[in-house]
Amino acid sequence: MLEGLPEAMLINALALAVMMALLARAAARIGDVSFIDAVWGGAMAVLAASAWAQAADKGPRASLIAAMAVIWGARLGWHLYTRWRAHGEDVRYARMLGKARKAGKYGAAAAQVFAVQAVLLYVTCLPAQLGVLASGNAAIGPLAMAGGALWLLGFSFETIGDAQLTRFRADPASKGKVLDTGLWRYTRHPNYFGDACVWWGIWLAASEAGLPIALASLAGPVFLTFTLTRWSGKPLLEKGLVQRRPDYAEYVRRTSGFIPWPPKR
């Protein structure tokens, strides 16, 4: 099952490096790196599809893992790309690279952003890549079924949450207000919670290939969950929202920050 795995992983790494280098040049030309968020989903879909294409055997479990990653990545990538096209540069990246822009060094800063993101993206996608390549002709067992169920929960949460937020933002009456209905009543970040469930689900399915694969790919969902809850996801986003929207502090007080839970009275 592991025959050809190192070669396939190397090919994926080289393909990702070329892809990110080209995108960094494009970002430098337009003076905006914030479409990198859309690249995350799309690039992980490409890595999973590439692993599946290179696999000597494409059994049910390998195909399930690849499908979960590709469907998730394609939807998220397209959603974030259209949002970027509609709203322009993300304020987080504008703030982060403001000094480089003023100093005329935006190109170098963009290259650095894409280089770092390439490494993090590759690590996050390890469960899909290793799971596909190590599964061979294996059938879908109980662990992969559980992973598929968790993936479905996360994908549904993320898709519905994104749709609710898109409708909210499109309504002129919502300007300056806080979305606290639908899934957003139970968690301040249904999309982040959905992301985490998706990749823990993919990791569970990949783990059915054996303990070495489970351990080798564990960094993916662990890092993603840390990023969403403690690093560049929730903390950075909420810092700006508290400053821009007076009602957001009260929303934070009564609403779960990540795991869905009934709001406090």
Short mmCIF file of C-alpha atoms in Angstrom, two decimals:
data_model
loop_
_atom_site.label_atom_id
_atom_site.label_comp_id
_atom_site.label_asym_id
_atom_site.label_seq_id
_atom_site.Cartn_x
_atom_site.Cartn_y
_atom_site.Cartn_z
CA MET A 1 0.00 0.00 0.00
CA LEU A 2 2.88 2.37 0.74
CA GLU A 3 4.68 1.70 -2.54
CA GLY A 4 5.26 4.96 -4.38
CA LEU A 5 4.05 7.10 -1.47
CA PRO A 6 7.28 9.12 -0.98
CA GLU A 7 7.51 9.87 -4.70
CA ALA A 8 3.88 10.99 -4.87
CA MET A 9 4.29 13.23 -1.84
CA LEU A 10 7.39 14.80 -3.39
CA ILE A 11 5.57 15.44 -6.67
CA ASN A 12 2.73 17.09 -4.75
CA ALA A 13 5.18 19.27 -2.84
CA LEU A 14 6.92 20.41 -6.02
CA ALA A 15 3.62 21.08 -7.79
CA LEU A 16 2.41 23.14 -4.83
CA ALA A 17 5.66 25.12 -4.74
CA VAL A 18 5.33 26.03 -8.43
CA MET A 19 1.66 26.92 -8.03
CA MET A 20 2.31 29.18 -5.05
CA ALA A 21 5.27 30.88 -6.72
CA LEU A 22 3.10 31.80 -9.72
CA LEU A 23 0.30 33.03 -7.48
CA ALA A 24 2.76 35.12 -5.44
CA ARG A 25 3.85 36.86 -8.64
CA ALA A 26 0.23 37.54 -9.51
CA ALA A 27 -0.39 38.95 -6.02
CA ALA A 28 2.62 41.25 -6.36
CA ARG A 29 1.31 42.56 -9.69
CA ILE A 30 -2.16 43.40 -8.38
CA GLY A 31 -0.96 44.49 -4.94
CA ASP A 32 -3.23 42.12 -3.02
CA VAL A 33 -2.43 38.78 -1.38
CA SER A 34 -5.79 38.24 0.30
CA PHE A 35 -7.01 35.79 -2.34
CA ILE A 36 -4.69 33.34 -0.56
CA ASP A 37 -7.72 32.33 1.54
CA ALA A 38 -9.40 30.98 -1.59
CA VAL A 39 -6.17 29.24 -2.59
CA TRP A 40 -6.23 27.20 0.64
CA GLY A 41 -9.34 25.28 -0.31
CA GLY A 42 -8.53 25.01 -4.00
CA ALA A 43 -4.94 23.91 -3.49
CA MET A 44 -5.91 21.21 -0.99
CA ALA A 45 -8.45 19.90 -3.47
CA VAL A 46 -5.67 19.77 -6.08
CA LEU A 47 -3.31 17.93 -3.70
CA ALA A 48 -5.95 15.34 -2.85
CA ALA A 49 -6.86 14.83 -6.51
CA SER A 50 -3.18 14.54 -7.42
CA ALA A 51 -2.62 11.92 -4.72
CA TRP A 52 -5.61 9.92 -6.00
CA ALA A 53 -4.38 10.16 -9.61
CA GLN A 54 -0.93 8.88 -8.59
CA ALA A 55 -2.21 6.06 -6.38
CA ALA A 56 -1.49 2.62 -7.82
CA ASP A 57 -4.76 1.32 -6.37
CA LYS A 58 -7.90 3.41 -6.06
CA GLY A 59 -10.12 1.48 -3.70
CA PRO A 60 -13.33 2.68 -2.04
CA ARG A 61 -11.64 4.23 0.99
CA ALA A 62 -9.03 6.06 -1.09
CA SER A 63 -11.77 7.42 -3.34
CA LEU A 64 -13.88 8.47 -0.34
CA ILE A 65 -11.00 10.40 1.22
CA ALA A 66 -10.15 12.09 -2.06
CA ALA A 67 -13.79 12.98 -2.69
CA MET A 68 -14.21 14.51 0.76
CA ALA A 69 -11.16 16.73 0.30
CA VAL A 70 -11.97 17.73 -3.29
CA ILE A 71 -15.64 18.55 -2.64
CA TRP A 72 -14.78 20.58 0.46
CA GLY A 73 -11.86 22.38 -1.20
CA ALA A 74 -13.71 23.21 -4.42
CA ARG A 75 -16.70 24.66 -2.60
CA LEU A 76 -14.65 26.68 -0.12
CA GLY A 77 -12.21 27.89 -2.76
CA TRP A 78 -14.99 29.14 -5.04
CA HIS A 79 -16.89 30.73 -2.14
CA LEU A 80 -13.86 32.65 -0.90
CA TYR A 81 -12.80 33.62 -4.42
CA THR A 82 -16.19 35.14 -5.22
CA ARG A 83 -16.21 36.91 -1.86
CA TRP A 84 -12.77 38.37 -2.56
CA ARG A 85 -13.89 39.51 -6.02
CA ALA A 86 -16.95 41.18 -4.50
CA HIS A 87 -15.35 42.85 -1.48
CA GLY A 88 -11.70 43.36 -2.46
CA GLU A 89 -8.67 43.23 -0.18
CA ASP A 90 -9.10 41.70 3.24
CA VAL A 91 -8.35 44.25 5.98
CA ARG A 92 -6.27 41.68 7.87
CA TYR A 93 -3.78 41.39 5.01
CA ALA A 94 -3.88 45.13 4.31
CA ARG A 95 -2.88 45.75 7.93
CA MET A 96 -0.27 42.97 7.90
CA LEU A 97 1.50 44.16 4.74
CA GLY A 98 0.92 47.89 5.08
CA LYS A 99 4.56 48.69 5.90
CA ALA A 100 5.85 46.61 2.97
CA ARG A 101 3.48 48.44 0.62
CA LYS A 102 4.67 51.85 1.82
CA ALA A 103 8.31 50.77 1.50
CA GLY A 104 7.80 49.50 -2.05
CA LYS A 105 8.56 45.92 -1.01
CA TYR A 106 5.15 44.40 -1.55
CA GLY A 107 6.46 41.78 -4.00
CA ALA A 108 8.94 40.36 -1.50
CA ALA A 109 6.31 40.38 1.24
CA ALA A 110 3.83 38.58 -1.03
CA ALA A 111 6.42 35.91 -1.84
CA GLN A 112 7.04 35.38 1.87
CA VAL A 113 3.30 35.06 2.60
CA PHE A 114 2.80 32.48 -0.12
CA ALA A 115 5.92 30.52 0.85
CA VAL A 116 4.79 30.21 4.46
CA GLN A 117 1.24 29.39 3.43
CA ALA A 118 2.49 26.67 1.07
CA VAL A 119 4.19 24.82 3.93
CA LEU A 120 1.19 25.18 6.26
CA LEU A 121 -1.25 24.16 3.55
CA TYR A 122 0.77 21.06 2.69
CA VAL A 123 0.89 19.99 6.35
CA THR A 124 -2.83 20.59 6.85
CA CYS A 125 -3.61 18.43 3.82
CA LEU A 126 -1.53 15.47 5.04
CA PRO A 127 -4.56 13.39 6.10
CA ALA A 128 -6.03 13.52 2.59
CA GLN A 129 -2.73 12.89 0.79
CA LEU A 130 -1.45 10.10 3.02
CA GLY A 131 -4.89 8.59 3.48
CA VAL A 132 -5.42 8.26 -0.27
CA LEU A 133 -1.95 6.93 -1.01
CA ALA A 134 -1.92 4.42 1.86
CA SER A 135 -5.43 3.01 1.41
CA GLY A 136 -4.83 0.92 -1.71
CA ASN A 137 -7.84 -1.26 -2.52
CA ALA A 138 -9.19 -1.15 1.04
CA ALA A 139 -12.91 -1.02 1.63
CA ILE A 140 -14.64 1.61 3.75
CA GLY A 141 -14.56 0.37 7.34
CA PRO A 142 -16.16 1.65 10.56
CA LEU A 143 -13.53 4.32 11.22
CA ALA A 144 -13.83 5.71 7.71
CA MET A 145 -17.63 5.68 8.04
CA ALA A 146 -17.36 7.67 11.27
CA GLY A 147 -14.99 10.07 9.52
CA GLY A 148 -17.43 10.44 6.65
CA ALA A 149 -20.26 11.25 9.08
CA LEU A 150 -18.13 13.88 10.86
CA TRP A 151 -17.12 15.32 7.47
CA LEU A 152 -20.78 15.58 6.45
CA LEU A 153 -21.64 17.40 9.68
CA GLY A 154 -18.78 19.86 9.17
CA PHE A 155 -19.47 20.39 5.48
CA SER A 156 -23.14 21.07 6.18
CA PHE A 157 -22.33 23.47 9.02
CA GLU A 158 -19.82 25.38 6.93
CA THR A 159 -21.97 25.56 3.81
CA ILE A 160 -25.12 26.65 5.64
CA GLY A 161 -23.22 29.12 7.81
CA ASP A 162 -21.55 30.71 4.78
CA ALA A 163 -24.91 30.97 2.97
CA GLN A 164 -26.53 32.64 5.98
CA LEU A 165 -23.67 35.13 6.29
CA THR A 166 -23.77 35.92 2.56
CA ARG A 167 -27.51 36.70 2.72
CA PHE A 168 -27.00 38.81 5.84
CA ARG A 169 -24.26 40.89 4.24
CA ALA A 170 -26.30 41.39 1.07
CA ASP A 171 -29.16 43.00 3.03
CA PRO A 172 -28.63 46.78 3.36
CA ALA A 173 -30.58 46.71 6.63
CA SER A 174 -27.85 44.54 8.17
CA LYS A 175 -25.14 47.19 7.90
CA GLY A 176 -23.39 47.61 11.25
CA LYS A 177 -25.40 44.82 12.83
CA VAL A 178 -24.36 41.40 14.12
CA LEU A 179 -25.64 38.13 12.63
CA ASP A 180 -27.06 36.17 15.57
CA THR A 181 -29.68 33.97 13.93
CA GLY A 182 -29.55 30.53 12.31
CA LEU A 183 -26.34 28.66 13.06
CA TRP A 184 -24.77 31.94 14.17
CA ARG A 185 -27.07 31.89 17.19
CA TYR A 186 -25.25 28.83 18.54
CA THR A 187 -21.64 29.57 17.58
CA ARG A 188 -19.86 32.74 16.53
CA HIS A 189 -18.01 30.78 13.85
CA PRO A 190 -20.05 27.97 12.28
CA ASN A 191 -17.75 28.03 9.25
CA TYR A 192 -14.64 27.51 11.39
CA PHE A 193 -16.34 24.76 13.39
CA GLY A 194 -17.33 23.12 10.10
CA ASP A 195 -13.76 23.34 8.79
CA ALA A 196 -12.42 21.59 11.86
CA CYS A 197 -15.03 18.81 11.65
CA VAL A 198 -14.26 18.26 7.96
CA TRP A 199 -10.55 17.71 8.54
CA TRP A 200 -10.92 15.65 11.68
CA GLY A 201 -13.32 13.52 9.65
CA ILE A 202 -10.79 13.11 6.85
CA TRP A 203 -8.13 12.27 9.43
CA LEU A 204 -10.35 9.58 10.95
CA ALA A 205 -10.88 8.00 7.54
CA ALA A 206 -7.13 8.15 6.80
CA SER A 207 -6.36 6.61 10.20
CA GLU A 208 -8.02 3.40 9.10
CA ALA A 209 -4.89 2.83 7.00
CA GLY A 210 -2.97 2.18 10.22
CA LEU A 211 -1.33 3.84 13.20
CA PRO A 212 1.74 5.14 11.26
CA ILE A 213 -0.54 7.05 8.87
CA ALA A 214 -2.69 8.32 11.75
CA LEU A 215 0.36 9.68 13.57
CA ALA A 216 2.06 11.07 10.45
CA SER A 217 -1.05 13.02 9.45
CA LEU A 218 -2.21 14.14 12.91
CA ALA A 219 -0.43 17.49 12.56
CA GLY A 220 -2.94 18.47 9.87
CA PRO A 221 -6.16 18.70 11.89
CA VAL A 222 -4.31 19.76 15.05
CA PHE A 223 -2.70 22.71 13.28
CA LEU A 224 -5.94 23.67 11.52
CA THR A 225 -7.91 23.66 14.77
CA PHE A 226 -5.21 25.73 16.48
CA THR A 227 -5.19 28.20 13.60
CA LEU A 228 -8.96 28.63 13.60
CA THR A 229 -9.37 28.98 17.36
CA ARG A 230 -6.13 30.49 18.66
CA TRP A 231 -4.09 32.09 15.87
CA SER A 232 -5.18 33.77 12.62
CA GLY A 233 -8.85 32.75 12.61
CA LYS A 234 -11.19 33.63 15.47
CA PRO A 235 -8.89 35.91 17.54
CA LEU A 236 -7.80 38.12 14.65
CA LEU A 237 -11.28 38.37 13.13
CA GLU A 238 -13.03 39.13 16.41
CA LYS A 239 -10.54 41.81 17.39
CA GLY A 240 -11.63 43.88 14.39
CA LEU A 241 -15.34 43.13 14.83
CA VAL A 242 -15.37 44.29 18.45
CA GLN A 243 -13.90 47.61 17.31
CA ARG A 244 -16.23 48.09 14.33
CA ARG A 245 -19.55 46.83 15.72
CA PRO A 246 -20.79 48.05 19.13
CA ASP A 247 -23.12 45.06 19.64
CA TYR A 248 -20.43 42.45 19.02
CA ALA A 249 -19.12 42.42 22.60
CA GLU A 250 -22.57 41.47 23.86
CA TYR A 251 -22.80 38.81 21.14
CA VAL A 252 -19.48 37.39 22.34
CA ARG A 253 -20.75 37.33 25.94
CA ARG A 254 -23.79 35.18 25.15
CA THR A 255 -22.63 33.03 22.22
CA SER A 256 -20.23 30.09 22.13
CA GLY A 257 -16.95 30.91 20.44
CA PHE A 258 -16.54 27.65 18.55
CA ILE A 259 -18.51 24.53 19.52
CA PRO A 260 -22.26 25.06 18.91
CA TRP A 261 -24.15 25.57 22.16
CA PRO A 262 -27.40 27.28 23.21
CA PRO A 263 -26.76 30.97 23.91
CA LYS A 264 -26.53 32.30 27.43
CA ARG A 265 -29.48 34.29 28.72
#
